[in-house]
């Protein structure tokens, strides 16, 4: 029974890691790729580490693996968020079929000049009137 649970954890972790890799290659823009890299690979790594912790069945190893999982879960989303914000304010364009830009309407400090010489993403419909 234990070997079955280990195999399920490792298989699930492998599945989510492969899905993350496919998402990184197939998604159209940086922001979606960051999402795939963060969410799916965090879950994949956590499942694989949980399987390894269950396999070794040692308190010291399990404690270290638990600390690693907690570290990954806490730091990966924060790192992806900061990378996404830096890319946005550096001018990396959204996918042309994106329907919403929430960061654009967050305040005047978001203004930037783009290639067309117009105000950047902070210019909303209300600002144009």
Coordinates of N, CA and C in Angstrom, one line a residue:
X1 N 0.8 -1.2 0.0 CA 0.0 0.0 0.0 C 0.9 1.3 0.0
X2 N 1.9 1.2 0.8 CA 2.8 2.4 0.9 C 3.5 2.7 -0.5
X3 N 3.9 1.6 -1.1 CA 4.6 1.8 -2.4 C 3.6 2.3 -3.4
X4 N 2.4 2.0 -3.3 CA 1.3 2.5 -4.2 C 1.2 4.0 -4.0
X5 N 1.1 4.5 -2.8 CA 1.0 5.9 -2.5 C 2.2 6.7 -3.0
X6 N 3.4 6.1 -2.8 CA 4.6 6.7 -3.3 C 4.6 6.8 -4.8
X7 N 4.2 5.8 -5.5 CA 4.1 5.8 -6.9 C 3.1 6.8 -7.4
X8 N 2.0 7.0 -6.7 CA 0.9 8.0 -7.1 C 1.5 9.4 -6.9
X9 N 2.2 9.6 -5.8 CA 2.8 11.0 -5.5 C 3.8 11.3 -6.6
X10 N 4.7 10.3 -6.9 CA 5.7 10.6 -7.9 C 5.1 10.8 -9.3
X11 N 4.1 9.9 -9.6 CA 3.5 10.1 -10.9 C 2.7 11.4 -11.0
X12 N 2.0 11.8 -10.0 CA 1.3 13.1 -10.0 C 2.3 14.2 -10.1
X13 N 3.4 14.2 -9.4 CA 4.4 15.2 -9.5 C 5.0 15.3 -10.8
X14 N 5.3 14.2 -11.4 CA 5.8 14.1 -12.8 C 4.8 14.7 -13.8
X15 N 3.6 14.3 -13.6 CA 2.5 14.9 -14.5 C 2.5 16.4 -14.4
X16 N 2.4 17.0 -13.2 CA 2.3 18.4 -13.1 C 3.6 19.1 -13.6
X17 N 4.8 18.5 -13.4 CA 6.0 19.1 -14.0 C 6.0 19.1 -15.5
X18 N 5.5 18.0 -16.1 CA 5.4 18.0 -17.6 C 4.4 19.0 -18.1
X19 N 3.3 19.1 -17.4 CA 2.3 20.1 -17.8 C 2.9 21.5 -17.7
X20 N 3.7 21.8 -16.6 CA 4.3 23.1 -16.5 C 5.3 23.3 -17.7
X21 N 6.0 22.3 -18.0 CA 7.0 22.5 -19.1 C 6.3 22.7 -20.4
X22 N 5.2 22.0 -20.7 CA 4.4 22.2 -21.9 C 3.8 23.6 -21.9
X23 N 3.3 24.1 -20.7 CA 2.7 25.4 -20.6 C 3.8 26.5 -20.9
X24 N 5.0 26.3 -20.4 CA 6.0 27.3 -20.7 C 6.3 27.4 -22.2
X25 N 6.3 26.3 -22.9 CA 6.6 26.3 -24.3 C 5.4 26.8 -25.1
X26 N 4.2 26.5 -24.7 CA 3.0 26.7 -25.5 C 2.3 28.1 -25.3
X27 N 2.3 28.6 -24.1 CA 1.6 29.8 -23.8 C 2.1 31.0 -24.5
X28 N 1.3 32.0 -24.9 CA 1.7 33.0 -25.8 C 2.5 34.2 -25.2
X29 N 2.4 34.4 -24.0 CA 3.1 35.6 -23.4 C 3.8 35.2 -22.1
X30 N 4.7 36.1 -21.7 CA 5.5 35.9 -20.5 C 4.6 35.7 -19.3
X31 N 3.5 36.4 -19.1 CA 2.7 36.4 -17.9 C 2.0 35.0 -17.8
X32 N 1.5 34.5 -18.8 CA 0.9 33.1 -18.8 C 2.0 32.1 -18.5
X33 N 3.2 32.3 -19.1 CA 4.3 31.3 -18.9 C 4.7 31.4 -17.4
X34 N 4.8 32.5 -16.8 CA 5.1 32.6 -15.4 C 4.1 31.9 -14.5
X35 N 2.8 32.0 -14.9 CA 1.7 31.3 -14.2 C 1.9 29.8 -14.3
X36 N 2.2 29.3 -15.5 CA 2.4 27.9 -15.6 C 3.7 27.4 -14.8
X37 N 4.7 28.2 -14.9 CA 5.9 27.8 -14.2 C 5.8 27.8 -12.7
X38 N 4.9 28.7 -12.2 CA 4.8 28.8 -10.8 C 3.8 27.8 -10.2
X39 N 2.6 27.7 -10.8 CA 1.6 26.9 -10.2 C 1.8 25.4 -10.4
X40 N 2.0 25.0 -11.6 CA 2.1 23.6 -11.9 C 3.4 23.0 -11.4
X41 N 4.5 23.7 -11.6 CA 5.8 23.2 -11.2 C 5.9 23.2 -9.6
X42 N 5.3 24.1 -8.9 CA 5.3 24.1 -7.5 C 4.6 22.8 -7.0
X43 N 3.4 22.6 -7.6 CA 2.6 21.4 -7.2 C 3.4 20.1 -7.5
X44 N 4.0 20.1 -8.7 CA 4.8 18.9 -9.1 C 6.0 18.7 -8.2
X45 N 6.7 19.7 -7.9 CA 7.9 19.5 -7.1 C 7.5 19.1 -5.7
X46 N 6.4 19.7 -5.2 CA 5.9 19.3 -3.8 C 5.4 17.9 -3.8
X47 N 4.7 17.4 -4.8 CA 4.3 16.0 -4.8 C 5.5 15.0 -4.9
X48 N 6.4 15.4 -5.7 CA 7.6 14.5 -5.8 C 8.4 14.5 -4.5
X49 N 8.6 15.6 -3.9 CA 9.3 15.6 -2.6 C 8.5 14.9 -1.5
X50 N 7.2 15.0 -1.6 CA 6.4 14.2 -0.6 C 6.5 12.7 -0.8
X51 N 6.6 12.3 -2.0 CA 6.9 10.9 -2.3 C 8.2 10.5 -1.9
X52 N 9.2 11.3 -2.0 CA 10.6 11.0 -1.6 C 10.6 10.9 0.0
X53 N 9.9 11.8 0.6 CA 9.9 11.8 2.1 C 9.2 10.6 2.6
X54 N 8.1 10.1 1.9 CA 7.5 8.9 2.3 C 8.3 7.7 2.1
X55 N 9.1 7.7 1.0 CA 10.0 6.6 0.7 C 11.1 6.4 1.7
X56 N 11.7 7.5 2.1 CA 12.8 7.3 3.1 C 12.4 7.0 4.5
X57 N 11.2 7.4 4.9 CA 10.7 7.1 6.2 C 11.6 7.3 7.4
X58 N 12.2 8.5 7.3 CA 13.2 8.9 8.4 C 12.7 10.3 8.8
X59 N 12.7 10.5 10.1 CA 12.2 11.8 10.7 C 13.1 13.0 10.2
X60 N 14.4 12.8 10.2 CA 15.3 13.9 9.7 C 15.0 14.2 8.3
X61 N 14.9 13.2 7.4 CA 14.7 13.4 6.0 C 13.3 14.1 5.8
X62 N 12.3 13.5 6.4 CA 11.0 14.0 6.3 C 10.9 15.5 6.7
X63 N 11.5 15.8 7.8 CA 11.5 17.2 8.3 C 12.2 18.2 7.3
X64 N 13.3 17.7 6.7 CA 14.0 18.6 5.8 C 13.1 18.7 4.5
X65 N 12.5 17.7 4.1 CA 11.7 17.7 2.9 C 10.4 18.6 3.1
X66 N 9.9 18.5 4.3 CA 8.8 19.4 4.7 C 9.2 20.9 4.6
X67 N 10.4 21.2 5.2 CA 10.9 22.5 5.1 C 11.1 23.0 3.7
X68 N 11.6 22.1 2.8 CA 11.8 22.5 1.4 C 10.4 22.8 0.7
X69 N 9.4 21.9 1.0 CA 8.1 22.1 0.4 C 7.5 23.5 0.8
X70 N 7.6 23.8 2.1 CA 7.1 25.0 2.6 C 7.8 26.2 2.0
X71 N 9.2 26.1 1.9 CA 9.9 27.1 1.2 C 9.5 27.4 -0.2
X72 N 9.3 26.3 -1.0 CA 8.9 26.4 -2.4 C 7.5 27.0 -2.5
X73 N 6.6 26.6 -1.6 CA 5.3 27.1 -1.7 C 5.2 28.6 -1.3
X74 N 6.1 29.0 -0.4 CA 6.1 30.4 0.0 C 6.8 31.3 -1.0
X75 N 7.9 30.8 -1.6 CA 8.7 31.7 -2.4 C 8.4 31.7 -3.9
X76 N 8.0 30.7 -4.4 CA 7.7 30.6 -5.9 C 6.7 31.6 -6.3
X77 N 5.5 31.7 -5.7 CA 4.5 32.7 -6.1 C 5.0 34.1 -6.0
X78 N 5.7 34.4 -4.9 CA 6.2 35.7 -4.7 C 7.2 36.1 -5.8
X79 N 8.1 35.2 -6.1 CA 9.1 35.5 -7.1 C 8.4 35.7 -8.5
X80 N 7.4 34.9 -8.8 CA 6.7 35.0 -10.1 C 6.0 36.3 -10.1
X81 N 5.4 36.7 -9.0 CA 4.7 38.0 -8.9 C 5.6 39.2 -9.2
X82 N 6.8 39.1 -8.6 CA 7.7 40.2 -8.7 C 8.3 40.2 -10.1
X83 N 8.6 39.1 -10.7 CA 9.1 39.0 -12.1 C 8.0 39.6 -13.0
X84 N 6.8 39.2 -12.8 CA 5.7 39.7 -13.7 C 5.5 41.2 -13.6
X85 N 5.6 41.8 -12.4 CA 5.5 43.2 -12.2 C 6.7 43.9 -12.9
X86 N 7.9 43.4 -12.7 CA 9.1 44.0 -13.3 C 8.9 43.9 -14.9
X87 N 8.5 42.8 -15.4 CA 8.3 42.7 -16.8 C 7.2 43.7 -17.3
X88 N 6.1 43.8 -16.6 CA 5.1 44.8 -17.0 C 5.6 46.2 -17.0
X89 N 6.3 46.6 -16.0 CA 6.7 48.0 -15.9 C 8.0 48.2 -16.8
X90 N 8.6 47.2 -17.3 CA 9.7 47.3 -18.3 C 9.2 47.4 -19.7
X91 N 7.9 47.1 -19.9 CA 7.3 47.3 -21.2 C 7.0 46.0 -21.9
X92 N 7.1 44.8 -21.3 CA 6.8 43.6 -22.0 C 5.3 43.6 -22.3
X93 N 4.9 43.4 -23.5 CA 3.5 43.5 -23.9 C 2.7 42.3 -23.4
X94 N 1.4 42.6 -23.2 CA 0.5 41.6 -22.9 C 0.1 40.9 -24.2
X95 N -0.4 39.7 -24.2 CA -0.9 39.0 -25.3 C -2.0 39.8 -26.0
X96 N -2.0 39.9 -27.3 CA -3.0 40.8 -28.0 C -4.4 40.4 -27.7
X97 N -4.7 39.2 -27.4 CA -6.1 38.7 -27.1 C -6.4 38.8 -25.6
X98 N -5.6 39.5 -24.8 CA -5.9 39.7 -23.4 C -7.1 40.6 -23.3
X99 N -8.0 40.3 -22.4 CA -9.2 41.1 -22.3 C -9.2 42.0 -21.1
X100 N -8.3 41.9 -20.3 CA -8.3 42.7 -19.0 C -6.9 43.0 -18.6
X101 N -6.7 44.2 -18.2 CA -5.4 44.7 -17.6 C -5.6 45.4 -16.3
X102 N -5.7 44.6 -15.2 CA -6.0 45.2 -13.9 C -4.9 46.1 -13.4
X103 N -3.7 45.9 -13.8 CA -2.6 46.7 -13.3 C -2.6 48.1 -13.9
X104 N -3.2 48.2 -15.1 CA -3.2 49.5 -15.7 C -4.0 50.5 -15.0
X105 N -5.1 50.1 -14.3 CA -5.9 51.1 -13.7 C -5.6 51.3 -12.2
X106 N -4.4 50.9 -11.8 CA -4.1 50.9 -10.4 C -3.6 52.3 -9.9
X107 N -3.3 53.2 -10.8 CA -2.9 54.5 -10.3 C -2.1 55.3 -11.3
X108 N -1.8 56.5 -11.1 CA -1.1 57.4 -11.9 C 0.4 57.0 -12.0
X109 N 0.9 56.4 -11.0 CA 2.3 56.0 -11.0 C 2.6 54.9 -12.0
X110 N 1.6 54.3 -12.6 CA 1.7 53.3 -13.6 C 2.0 53.9 -15.0
X111 N 1.8 55.2 -15.2 CA 2.0 55.8 -16.5 C 3.4 55.5 -17.0
X112 N 3.4 55.2 -18.3 CA 4.7 55.1 -19.0 C 4.5 55.4 -20.5
X113 N 5.5 55.7 -21.2 CA 5.4 56.0 -22.6 C 5.7 54.7 -23.4
X114 N 4.9 54.4 -24.3 CA 5.2 53.2 -25.2 C 5.6 53.7 -26.6
X115 N 5.7 52.8 -27.5 CA 6.2 53.0 -28.8 C 5.4 54.0 -29.6
X116 N 4.1 54.1 -29.3 CA 3.2 55.0 -30.1 C 3.2 56.4 -29.5
X117 N 3.9 56.6 -28.4 CA 4.0 58.0 -27.9 C 2.8 58.4 -27.0
X118 N 2.0 57.4 -26.7 CA 0.8 57.7 -25.9 C 1.1 57.3 -24.4
X119 N 0.2 57.7 -23.6 CA 0.3 57.3 -22.2 C 0.2 55.8 -22.1
X120 N 0.9 55.2 -21.1 CA 0.9 53.8 -21.0 C -0.3 53.2 -20.5
X121 N -0.2 52.0 -19.8 CA -1.4 51.2 -19.5 C -2.3 51.9 -18.4
X122 N -1.9 52.9 -17.7 CA -2.7 53.6 -16.7 C -3.8 54.4 -17.3
X123 N -3.8 54.7 -18.6 CA -4.8 55.5 -19.3 C -6.0 54.6 -19.5
X124 N -7.1 54.9 -18.8 CA -8.3 54.1 -18.9 C -9.3 54.9 -19.7
X125 N -10.5 54.3 -19.9 CA -11.6 55.0 -20.6 C -12.0 56.3 -19.9
X126 N -12.0 56.3 -18.6 CA -12.4 57.4 -17.8 C -11.4 58.6 -17.9
X127 N -10.1 58.2 -18.1 CA -9.1 59.3 -18.3 C -9.2 60.0 -19.6
X128 N -9.7 59.3 -20.6 CA -9.8 59.8 -22.0 C -10.9 60.8 -22.1
X129 N -11.9 60.8 -21.2 CA -13.0 61.8 -21.3 C -12.7 63.1 -20.8

